[in-house]
Amino acid sequence: MIRGLPIGLLVISAGMISQMGFLLNADVIGGHYLTIIGIVLGVSAGLLFLVYRRRRLFRKIHIFHSSNKVPWYKKPPNHYMVFALCILGGMVSVTLINNMSDTGDQRVEVYNVTGIGEQRVRYEVFKYLRLSNGSETITYRPVDKQNFTLGEEVEVTIEKGLLGFSQVLDAKSTKRQW
């Protein structure tokens, strides 16, 4: 049972990273790279936190105590939870930094809808579109009232983020609405 614990946590962590990467960076061009940067940042922060806690523990090594009567905030950290929270925090912080400010570098391009798919995140199903202009394929999560069909041309508004990753802001059909 104990040997299966880390493998099970790795599977759960991979699922968490996949789902959070989709939720945070589905509309970002090259969002998988932004997710990887967040993961590396989170693992680095987790390692730094554990090294800091270990150094602090060795300074107070002469004090003996029973771990059963220690309050929860003085107990040693759960390493799996520390890394999960650090990875999640790294992914969220990198995404927020990329999407934080308006860089003013917006452009409008024409794409074709090449695919309509669904991504399941826990108990919700999120719809997304695969848009292609021949040389590049991007993902866009439409708003509730937006309906697109396969092969339809759409005008996509793209803005460059603070970290250099472009984000899809809006997609509108090129058909005339009467």
Short mmCIF file of N, CA, C and O in Angstrom, two decimals, residues 35-163:
data_model
loop_
_atom_site.label_atom_id
_atom_site.label_comp_id
_atom_site.label_asym_id
_atom_site.label_seq_id
_atom_site.Cartn_x
_atom_site.Cartn_y
_atom_site.Cartn_z
N THR A 35 2.69 26.67 -19.09
CA THR A 35 2.41 25.72 -18.02
C THR A 35 3.70 25.08 -17.52
O THR A 35 3.90 24.92 -16.31
N ILE A 36 4.59 24.71 -18.42
CA ILE A 36 5.87 24.10 -18.03
C ILE A 36 6.71 25.09 -17.22
O ILE A 36 7.34 24.71 -16.22
N ILE A 37 6.71 26.36 -17.61
CA ILE A 37 7.44 27.38 -16.85
C ILE A 37 6.87 27.47 -15.44
O ILE A 37 7.61 27.57 -14.45
N GLY A 38 5.55 27.45 -15.31
CA GLY A 38 4.91 27.49 -13.99
C GLY A 38 5.26 26.27 -13.15
O GLY A 38 5.47 26.39 -11.93
N ILE A 39 5.33 25.10 -13.77
CA ILE A 39 5.68 23.87 -13.04
C ILE A 39 7.12 23.96 -12.53
O ILE A 39 7.40 23.65 -11.37
N VAL A 40 8.04 24.40 -13.38
CA VAL A 40 9.44 24.52 -12.97
C VAL A 40 9.57 25.55 -11.85
O VAL A 40 10.30 25.33 -10.86
N LEU A 41 8.87 26.65 -11.96
CA LEU A 41 8.89 27.66 -10.91
C LEU A 41 8.33 27.11 -9.60
O LEU A 41 8.89 27.34 -8.52
N GLY A 42 7.24 26.34 -9.68
CA GLY A 42 6.65 25.75 -8.49
C GLY A 42 7.53 24.71 -7.83
O GLY A 42 7.66 24.67 -6.61
N VAL A 43 8.16 23.83 -8.63
CA VAL A 43 9.07 22.83 -8.07
C VAL A 43 10.27 23.51 -7.42
O VAL A 43 10.71 23.11 -6.34
N SER A 44 10.77 24.57 -8.05
CA SER A 44 11.89 25.32 -7.46
C SER A 44 11.49 25.95 -6.14
O SER A 44 12.25 25.90 -5.16
N ALA A 45 10.31 26.55 -6.09
CA ALA A 45 9.83 27.15 -4.84
C ALA A 45 9.63 26.09 -3.77
O ALA A 45 9.95 26.30 -2.59
N GLY A 46 9.12 24.91 -4.14
CA GLY A 46 8.94 23.82 -3.18
C GLY A 46 10.26 23.34 -2.63
O GLY A 46 10.39 23.09 -1.42
N LEU A 47 11.26 23.19 -3.50
CA LEU A 47 12.58 22.76 -3.03
C LEU A 47 13.21 23.79 -2.11
O LEU A 47 13.79 23.44 -1.08
N LEU A 48 13.08 25.07 -2.46
CA LEU A 48 13.61 26.12 -1.59
C LEU A 48 12.93 26.12 -0.24
O LEU A 48 13.57 26.31 0.80
N PHE A 49 11.61 25.91 -0.23
CA PHE A 49 10.88 25.87 1.03
C PHE A 49 11.34 24.70 1.89
O PHE A 49 11.54 24.84 3.10
N LEU A 50 11.51 23.53 1.29
CA LEU A 50 11.94 22.36 2.06
C LEU A 50 13.36 22.51 2.57
O LEU A 50 13.68 22.10 3.70
N VAL A 51 14.26 23.12 1.79
CA VAL A 51 15.63 23.38 2.25
C VAL A 51 15.60 24.36 3.41
O VAL A 51 16.30 24.18 4.42
N TYR A 52 14.79 25.39 3.31
CA TYR A 52 14.66 26.37 4.40
C TYR A 52 14.15 25.71 5.67
O TYR A 52 14.70 25.93 6.76
N ARG A 53 13.11 24.88 5.55
CA ARG A 53 12.56 24.19 6.74
C ARG A 53 13.59 23.24 7.34
O ARG A 53 13.68 23.10 8.56
N ARG A 54 14.37 22.56 6.51
CA ARG A 54 15.37 21.62 7.01
C ARG A 54 16.48 22.35 7.75
O ARG A 54 16.93 21.91 8.80
N ARG A 55 16.93 23.47 7.22
CA ARG A 55 17.97 24.25 7.89
C ARG A 55 17.46 24.78 9.22
O ARG A 55 18.19 24.80 10.21
N ARG A 56 16.20 25.20 9.24
CA ARG A 56 15.61 25.69 10.48
C ARG A 56 15.48 24.57 11.51
O ARG A 56 15.67 24.77 12.70
N LEU A 57 15.15 23.36 11.06
CA LEU A 57 15.01 22.21 11.94
C LEU A 57 16.36 21.83 12.54
O LEU A 57 16.44 21.52 13.73
N PHE A 58 17.44 21.86 11.75
CA PHE A 58 18.74 21.49 12.27
C PHE A 58 19.29 22.50 13.26
O PHE A 58 20.14 22.18 14.07
N ARG A 59 18.84 23.73 13.21
CA ARG A 59 19.26 24.71 14.21
C ARG A 59 18.66 24.39 15.58
O ARG A 59 19.24 24.69 16.60
N LYS A 60 17.48 23.80 15.59
CA LYS A 60 16.80 23.49 16.84
C LYS A 60 16.79 21.99 17.12
O LYS A 60 15.86 21.48 17.71
N ILE A 61 17.82 21.28 16.70
CA ILE A 61 17.86 19.84 16.82
C ILE A 61 18.01 19.38 18.27
O ILE A 61 17.66 18.27 18.62
N HIS A 62 18.52 20.23 19.13
CA HIS A 62 18.75 19.85 20.51
C HIS A 62 17.45 19.76 21.32
O HIS A 62 17.45 19.23 22.43
N ILE A 63 16.37 20.23 20.81
CA ILE A 63 15.09 20.18 21.52
C ILE A 63 14.38 18.90 21.12
O ILE A 63 14.12 18.65 19.95
N PHE A 64 14.06 18.09 22.13
CA PHE A 64 13.31 16.85 21.90
C PHE A 64 11.85 17.10 22.21
O PHE A 64 11.52 17.72 23.22
N HIS A 65 10.98 16.62 21.37
CA HIS A 65 9.56 16.80 21.60
C HIS A 65 8.79 15.62 21.03
O HIS A 65 9.27 14.92 20.15
N SER A 66 7.61 15.43 21.56
CA SER A 66 6.73 14.38 21.07
C SER A 66 5.86 14.97 19.97
O SER A 66 5.21 15.99 20.17
N SER A 67 5.84 14.32 18.81
CA SER A 67 5.08 14.87 17.69
C SER A 67 3.57 14.73 17.87
O SER A 67 2.81 15.33 17.14
N ASN A 68 3.14 13.93 18.83
CA ASN A 68 1.70 13.76 19.04
C ASN A 68 1.06 14.98 19.70
O ASN A 68 -0.11 15.24 19.51
N LYS A 69 1.82 15.73 20.49
CA LYS A 69 1.25 16.84 21.22
C LYS A 69 1.61 18.20 20.62
O LYS A 69 1.33 19.22 21.20
N VAL A 70 2.21 18.18 19.46
CA VAL A 70 2.62 19.42 18.81
C VAL A 70 1.45 19.96 18.01
O VAL A 70 0.76 19.21 17.33
N PRO A 71 1.18 21.27 18.09
CA PRO A 71 0.10 21.83 17.27
C PRO A 71 0.39 21.65 15.78
O PRO A 71 1.53 21.48 15.37
N TRP A 72 -0.65 21.73 14.97
CA TRP A 72 -0.54 21.45 13.55
C TRP A 72 0.44 22.38 12.85
O TRP A 72 1.09 21.99 11.89
N TYR A 73 0.56 23.63 13.30
CA TYR A 73 1.43 24.58 12.59
C TYR A 73 2.90 24.38 12.94
O TYR A 73 3.76 25.00 12.32
N LYS A 74 3.23 23.52 13.93
CA LYS A 74 4.62 23.25 14.26
C LYS A 74 5.08 21.88 13.77
O LYS A 74 6.23 21.52 13.94
N LYS A 75 4.18 21.11 13.16
CA LYS A 75 4.55 19.80 12.65
C LYS A 75 5.35 19.95 11.35
O LYS A 75 5.21 20.94 10.65
N PRO A 76 6.17 18.95 11.02
CA PRO A 76 6.91 19.04 9.76
C PRO A 76 5.95 19.03 8.57
O PRO A 76 4.85 18.49 8.66
N PRO A 77 6.37 19.63 7.47
CA PRO A 77 5.46 19.74 6.32
C PRO A 77 5.22 18.40 5.64
O PRO A 77 6.07 17.52 5.65
N ASN A 78 4.05 18.30 5.06
CA ASN A 78 3.72 17.17 4.20
C ASN A 78 4.32 17.49 2.83
O ASN A 78 3.85 18.38 2.14
N HIS A 79 5.37 16.77 2.44
CA HIS A 79 6.12 17.12 1.23
C HIS A 79 5.27 17.06 -0.03
O HIS A 79 5.43 17.89 -0.92
N TYR A 80 4.37 16.12 -0.10
CA TYR A 80 3.52 16.01 -1.29
C TYR A 80 2.60 17.22 -1.41
O TYR A 80 2.41 17.77 -2.49
N MET A 81 2.04 17.65 -0.28
CA MET A 81 1.15 18.80 -0.30
C MET A 81 1.92 20.08 -0.61
O MET A 81 1.44 20.95 -1.33
N VAL A 82 3.13 20.19 -0.08
CA VAL A 82 3.96 21.37 -0.35
C VAL A 82 4.23 21.50 -1.83
O VAL A 82 4.06 22.56 -2.43
N PHE A 83 4.63 20.38 -2.47
CA PHE A 83 4.92 20.44 -3.89
C PHE A 83 3.67 20.68 -4.72
O PHE A 83 3.69 21.42 -5.70
N ALA A 84 2.55 20.09 -4.35
CA ALA A 84 1.31 20.31 -5.10
C ALA A 84 0.89 21.77 -5.02
O ALA A 84 0.53 22.37 -6.04
N LEU A 85 0.94 22.36 -3.84
CA LEU A 85 0.56 23.77 -3.70
C LEU A 85 1.56 24.70 -4.38
O LEU A 85 1.16 25.71 -4.97
N CYS A 86 2.84 24.37 -4.32
CA CYS A 86 3.83 25.21 -5.00
C CYS A 86 3.69 25.14 -6.51
O CYS A 86 3.81 26.15 -7.20
N ILE A 87 3.44 23.95 -7.05
CA ILE A 87 3.24 23.82 -8.49
C ILE A 87 1.99 24.58 -8.92
O ILE A 87 2.01 25.32 -9.92
N LEU A 88 0.92 24.43 -8.18
CA LEU A 88 -0.31 25.15 -8.49
C LEU A 88 -0.08 26.66 -8.40
O LEU A 88 -0.50 27.42 -9.28
N GLY A 89 0.60 27.09 -7.36
CA GLY A 89 0.90 28.53 -7.22
C GLY A 89 1.79 29.04 -8.33
O GLY A 89 1.62 30.16 -8.82
N GLY A 90 2.77 28.24 -8.75
CA GLY A 90 3.64 28.64 -9.85
C GLY A 90 2.89 28.78 -11.16
O GLY A 90 3.09 29.73 -11.91
N MET A 91 1.99 27.83 -11.43
CA MET A 91 1.21 27.89 -12.66
C MET A 91 0.29 29.11 -12.66
O MET A 91 0.19 29.83 -13.67
N VAL A 92 -0.38 29.36 -11.54
CA VAL A 92 -1.29 30.50 -11.46
C VAL A 92 -0.53 31.82 -11.55
O VAL A 92 -0.94 32.74 -12.26
N SER A 93 0.61 31.91 -10.86
CA SER A 93 1.35 33.17 -10.87
C SER A 93 1.92 33.49 -12.25
O SER A 93 1.87 34.64 -12.70
N VAL A 94 2.44 32.49 -12.96
CA VAL A 94 2.98 32.74 -14.30
C VAL A 94 1.85 33.16 -15.25
O VAL A 94 2.02 34.07 -16.06
N THR A 95 0.69 32.52 -15.13
CA THR A 95 -0.44 32.89 -15.99
C THR A 95 -0.91 34.31 -15.67
O THR A 95 -1.19 35.09 -16.59
N LEU A 96 -0.99 34.65 -14.40
CA LEU A 96 -1.42 36.00 -14.03
C LEU A 96 -0.42 37.06 -14.49
O LEU A 96 -0.82 38.13 -14.95
N ILE A 97 0.86 36.77 -14.38
CA ILE A 97 1.87 37.72 -14.83
C ILE A 97 1.78 37.91 -16.34
O ILE A 97 1.86 39.03 -16.84
N ASN A 98 1.58 36.84 -17.09
CA ASN A 98 1.47 36.96 -18.54
C ASN A 98 0.23 37.76 -18.94
O ASN A 98 0.27 38.52 -19.90
N ASN A 99 -0.86 37.61 -18.21
CA ASN A 99 -2.11 38.27 -18.58
C ASN A 99 -2.40 39.52 -17.76
O ASN A 99 -3.50 40.05 -17.82
N MET A 100 -1.42 39.99 -16.99
CA MET A 100 -1.66 41.08 -16.05
C MET A 100 -1.99 42.41 -16.71
O MET A 100 -3.03 42.98 -16.46
N SER A 101 -1.11 42.90 -17.51
CA SER A 101 -1.30 44.25 -18.01
C SER A 101 -1.55 44.26 -19.51
O SER A 101 -1.21 43.33 -20.22
N ASP A 102 -2.13 45.33 -19.95
CA ASP A 102 -2.40 45.51 -21.37
C ASP A 102 -1.13 46.01 -22.04
O ASP A 102 -0.66 47.11 -21.76
N THR A 103 -0.55 45.21 -22.91
CA THR A 103 0.67 45.61 -23.59
C THR A 103 0.38 46.50 -24.79
O THR A 103 1.28 47.15 -25.31
N GLY A 104 -0.86 46.49 -25.27
CA GLY A 104 -1.23 47.32 -26.40
C GLY A 104 -0.87 46.71 -27.74
O GLY A 104 -1.10 47.31 -28.78
N ASP A 105 -0.30 45.54 -27.74
CA ASP A 105 0.10 44.87 -28.97
C ASP A 105 -0.99 43.88 -29.38
O ASP A 105 -0.88 42.69 -29.17
N GLN A 106 -2.08 44.42 -29.98
CA GLN A 106 -3.19 43.58 -30.42
C GLN A 106 -3.20 43.49 -31.93
O GLN A 106 -2.82 44.43 -32.63
N ARG A 107 -3.65 42.34 -32.41
CA ARG A 107 -3.80 42.16 -33.85
C ARG A 107 -5.03 41.30 -34.10
O ARG A 107 -5.47 40.55 -33.24
N VAL A 108 -5.59 41.44 -35.29
CA VAL A 108 -6.77 40.65 -35.68
C VAL A 108 -6.36 39.80 -36.87
O VAL A 108 -5.83 40.31 -37.87
N GLU A 109 -6.60 38.49 -36.77
CA GLU A 109 -6.27 37.55 -37.83
C GLU A 109 -7.49 36.71 -38.15
O GLU A 109 -8.38 36.56 -37.33
N VAL A 110 -7.51 36.15 -39.35
CA VAL A 110 -8.61 35.30 -39.79
C VAL A 110 -8.18 33.84 -39.69
O VAL A 110 -7.14 33.45 -40.21
N TYR A 111 -9.00 33.05 -39.00
CA TYR A 111 -8.75 31.62 -38.82
C TYR A 111 -9.98 30.84 -39.26
O TYR A 111 -11.08 31.39 -39.34
N ASN A 112 -9.79 29.56 -39.53
CA ASN A 112 -10.90 28.64 -39.82
C ASN A 112 -11.07 27.70 -38.64
O ASN A 112 -10.09 27.25 -38.04
N VAL A 113 -12.31 27.36 -38.34
CA VAL A 113 -12.60 26.40 -37.28
C VAL A 113 -12.33 25.01 -37.85
O VAL A 113 -12.98 24.56 -38.78
N THR A 114 -11.33 24.32 -37.29
CA THR A 114 -10.98 22.99 -37.77
C THR A 114 -11.43 21.88 -36.84
O THR A 114 -11.40 20.72 -37.21
N GLY A 115 -11.84 22.24 -35.64
CA GLY A 115 -12.28 21.22 -34.70
C GLY A 115 -13.04 21.82 -33.54
O GLY A 115 -12.78 22.95 -33.13
N ILE A 116 -14.00 21.06 -33.05
CA ILE A 116 -14.76 21.45 -31.86
C ILE A 116 -14.63 20.29 -30.89
O ILE A 116 -14.92 19.15 -31.23
N GLY A 117 -14.17 20.58 -29.68
CA GLY A 117 -13.94 19.52 -28.71
C GLY A 117 -14.43 19.90 -27.33
O GLY A 117 -14.90 21.01 -27.09
N GLU A 118 -14.31 18.93 -26.43
CA GLU A 118 -14.70 19.14 -25.04
C GLU A 118 -13.59 18.63 -24.13
O GLU A 118 -12.97 17.62 -24.42
N GLN A 119 -13.37 19.35 -23.05
CA GLN A 119 -12.41 18.93 -22.03
C GLN A 119 -13.15 18.83 -20.71
O GLN A 119 -13.83 19.76 -20.30
N ARG A 120 -13.01 17.70 -20.07
CA ARG A 120 -13.69 17.47 -18.79
C ARG A 120 -12.73 17.85 -17.67
O ARG A 120 -11.61 17.35 -17.58
N VAL A 121 -13.20 18.74 -16.80
CA VAL A 121 -12.44 19.15 -15.62
C VAL A 121 -13.33 18.90 -14.42
O VAL A 121 -14.34 19.59 -14.23
N ARG A 122 -12.99 17.87 -13.67
CA ARG A 122 -13.78 17.38 -12.54
C ARG A 122 -15.20 17.09 -13.00
O ARG A 122 -15.42 16.14 -13.70
N TYR A 123 -16.18 17.89 -12.62
CA TYR A 123 -17.58 17.60 -12.95
C TYR A 123 -18.13 18.54 -14.02
O TYR A 123 -19.31 18.50 -14.30
N GLU A 124 -17.29 19.36 -14.59
CA GLU A 124 -17.70 20.31 -15.62
C GLU A 124 -17.11 19.89 -16.97
O GLU A 124 -16.04 19.30 -17.03
N VAL A 125 -17.82 20.24 -18.02
CA VAL A 125 -17.33 20.00 -19.38
C VAL A 125 -17.17 21.36 -20.04
O VAL A 125 -18.12 22.15 -20.11
N PHE A 126 -15.96 21.64 -20.52
CA PHE A 126 -15.66 22.90 -21.17
C PHE A 126 -15.49 22.64 -22.66
O PHE A 126 -14.74 21.76 -23.06
N LYS A 127 -16.17 23.45 -23.48
CA LYS A 127 -16.04 23.32 -24.93
C LYS A 127 -14.92 24.24 -25.40
O LYS A 127 -14.70 25.31 -24.86
N TYR A 128 -14.23 23.77 -26.44
CA TYR A 128 -13.18 24.57 -27.03
C TYR A 128 -13.16 24.37 -28.54
O TYR A 128 -13.71 23.40 -29.06
N LEU A 129 -12.54 25.31 -29.21
CA LEU A 129 -12.42 25.28 -30.67
C LEU A 129 -10.95 25.17 -31.05
O LEU A 129 -10.09 25.76 -30.41
N ARG A 130 -10.69 24.43 -32.10
CA ARG A 130 -9.36 24.40 -32.72
C ARG A 130 -9.45 25.31 -33.94
O ARG A 130 -10.27 25.09 -34.83
N LEU A 131 -8.64 26.34 -33.94
CA LEU A 131 -8.64 27.31 -35.03
C LEU A 131 -7.30 27.22 -35.76
O LEU A 131 -6.25 27.12 -35.13
N SER A 132 -7.35 27.28 -37.09
CA SER A 132 -6.13 27.16 -37.88
C SER A 132 -6.15 28.17 -39.02
O SER A 132 -7.20 28.43 -39.61
N ASN A 133 -4.98 28.69 -39.32
CA ASN A 133 -4.86 29.59 -40.48
C ASN A 133 -3.91 29.00 -41.51
O ASN A 133 -3.41 29.71 -42.37
N GLY A 134 -3.64 27.71 -41.44
CA GLY A 134 -2.75 27.05 -42.38
C GLY A 134 -1.37 26.83 -41.81
O GLY A 134 -0.78 25.77 -41.99
N SER A 135 -0.82 27.81 -41.12
CA SER A 135 0.52 27.67 -40.57
C SER A 135 0.52 27.47 -39.06
O SER A 135 1.49 26.97 -38.51
N GLU A 136 -0.58 27.84 -38.42
CA GLU A 136 -0.62 27.82 -36.95
C GLU A 136 -1.98 27.33 -36.48
O GLU A 136 -3.01 27.68 -37.06
N THR A 137 -2.00 26.52 -35.44
CA THR A 137 -3.25 26.05 -34.84
C THR A 137 -3.31 26.54 -33.41
O THR A 137 -2.35 26.40 -32.65
N ILE A 138 -4.45 27.13 -33.05
CA ILE A 138 -4.64 27.65 -31.69
C ILE A 138 -5.92 27.09 -31.10
O ILE A 138 -6.76 26.54 -31.81
N THR A 139 -6.06 27.24 -29.79
CA THR A 139 -7.24 26.79 -29.07
C THR A 139 -7.97 28.01 -28.53
O THR A 139 -7.34 28.97 -28.08
N TYR A 140 -9.30 27.97 -28.56
CA TYR A 140 -10.11 29.06 -28.04
C TYR A 140 -11.33 28.48 -27.32
O TYR A 140 -11.99 27.59 -27.85
N ARG A 141 -11.57 28.96 -26.11
CA ARG A 141 -12.77 28.56 -25.37
C ARG A 141 -13.83 29.62 -25.59
O ARG A 141 -13.72 30.74 -25.09
N PRO A 142 -14.89 29.32 -26.35
CA PRO A 142 -15.90 30.33 -26.65
C PRO A 142 -16.76 30.66 -25.43
O PRO A 142 -16.91 29.85 -24.52
N VAL A 143 -17.32 31.86 -25.46
CA VAL A 143 -18.26 32.29 -24.44
C VAL A 143 -19.57 31.53 -24.67
O VAL A 143 -19.82 31.01 -25.76
N ASP A 144 -20.43 31.46 -23.67
CA ASP A 144 -21.65 30.65 -23.73
C ASP A 144 -22.50 30.92 -24.96
O ASP A 144 -23.06 30.00 -25.55
N LYS A 145 -22.64 32.16 -25.39
CA LYS A 145 -23.55 32.48 -26.49
C LYS A 145 -22.90 32.41 -27.86
O LYS A 145 -23.55 32.68 -28.86
N GLN A 146 -21.64 32.06 -27.94
CA GLN A 146 -20.96 31.96 -29.22
C GLN A 146 -21.10 30.54 -29.77
O GLN A 146 -20.77 29.58 -29.10
N ASN A 147 -21.62 30.45 -30.98
CA ASN A 147 -21.76 29.16 -31.66
C ASN A 147 -21.02 29.22 -32.98
O ASN A 147 -21.26 30.12 -33.80
N PHE A 148 -20.15 28.28 -33.21
CA PHE A 148 -19.39 28.21 -34.44
C PHE A 148 -19.57 26.82 -35.04
O PHE A 148 -19.85 25.86 -34.34
N THR A 149 -19.41 26.73 -36.36
CA THR A 149 -19.49 25.45 -37.05
C THR A 149 -18.14 25.13 -37.69
O THR A 149 -17.30 26.02 -37.87
N LEU A 150 -17.95 23.88 -38.03
CA LEU A 150 -16.70 23.47 -38.67
C LEU A 150 -16.55 24.15 -40.02
O LEU A 150 -17.50 24.26 -40.79
N GLY A 151 -15.36 24.62 -40.31
CA GLY A 151 -15.07 25.27 -41.58
C GLY A 151 -15.42 26.76 -41.60
O GLY A 151 -15.13 27.43 -42.58
N GLU A 152 -16.02 27.27 -40.56
CA GLU A 152 -16.42 28.67 -40.52
C GLU A 152 -15.19 29.56 -40.33
O GLU A 152 -14.27 29.22 -39.59
N GLU A 153 -15.19 30.71 -41.00
CA GLU A 153 -14.11 31.68 -40.82
C GLU A 153 -14.44 32.59 -39.65
O GLU A 153 -15.57 33.07 -39.52
N VAL A 154 -13.44 32.82 -38.81
CA VAL A 154 -13.61 33.70 -37.65
C VAL A 154 -12.47 34.70 -37.60
O VAL A 154 -11.34 34.40 -38.00
N GLU A 155 -12.80 35.90 -37.12
CA GLU A 155 -11.78 36.92 -36.87
C GLU A 155 -11.37 36.80 -35.42
O GLU A 155 -12.19 36.92 -34.52
N VAL A 156 -10.10 36.58 -35.19
CA VAL A 156 -9.58 36.35 -33.85
C VAL A 156 -8.74 37.55 -33.43
O VAL A 156 -7.84 37.98 -34.15
N THR A 157 -9.06 38.10 -32.26
CA THR A 157 -8.28 39.19 -31.68
C THR A 157 -7.25 38.58 -30.74
O THR A 157 -7.60 37.87 -29.79
N ILE A 158 -5.98 38.85 -31.01
CA ILE A 158 -4.88 38.28 -30.25
C ILE A 158 -4.07 39.41 -29.63
O ILE A 158 -3.78 40.42 -30.29
N GLU A 159 -3.71 39.25 -28.35
CA GLU A 159 -2.90 40.25 -27.65
C GLU A 159 -1.66 39.58 -27.09
O GLU A 159 -1.73 38.49 -26.52
N LYS A 160 -0.54 40.26 -27.23
CA LYS A 160 0.71 39.74 -26.69
C LYS A 160 0.76 40.00 -25.20
O LYS A 160 0.48 41.10 -24.73
N GLY A 161 1.10 38.97 -24.43
CA GLY A 161 1.15 39.08 -22.98
C GLY A 161 2.45 39.67 -22.47
O GLY A 161 3.40 39.90 -23.23
N LEU A 162 2.51 39.88 -21.18
CA LEU A 162 3.67 40.50 -20.56
C LEU A 162 4.92 39.61 -20.64
O LEU A 162 6.02 40.11 -20.74
N LEU A 163 4.74 38.29 -20.61
CA LEU A 163 5.87 37.37 -20.72
C LEU A 163 6.18 36.98 -22.17
O LEU A 163 7.05 36.16 -22.42
#
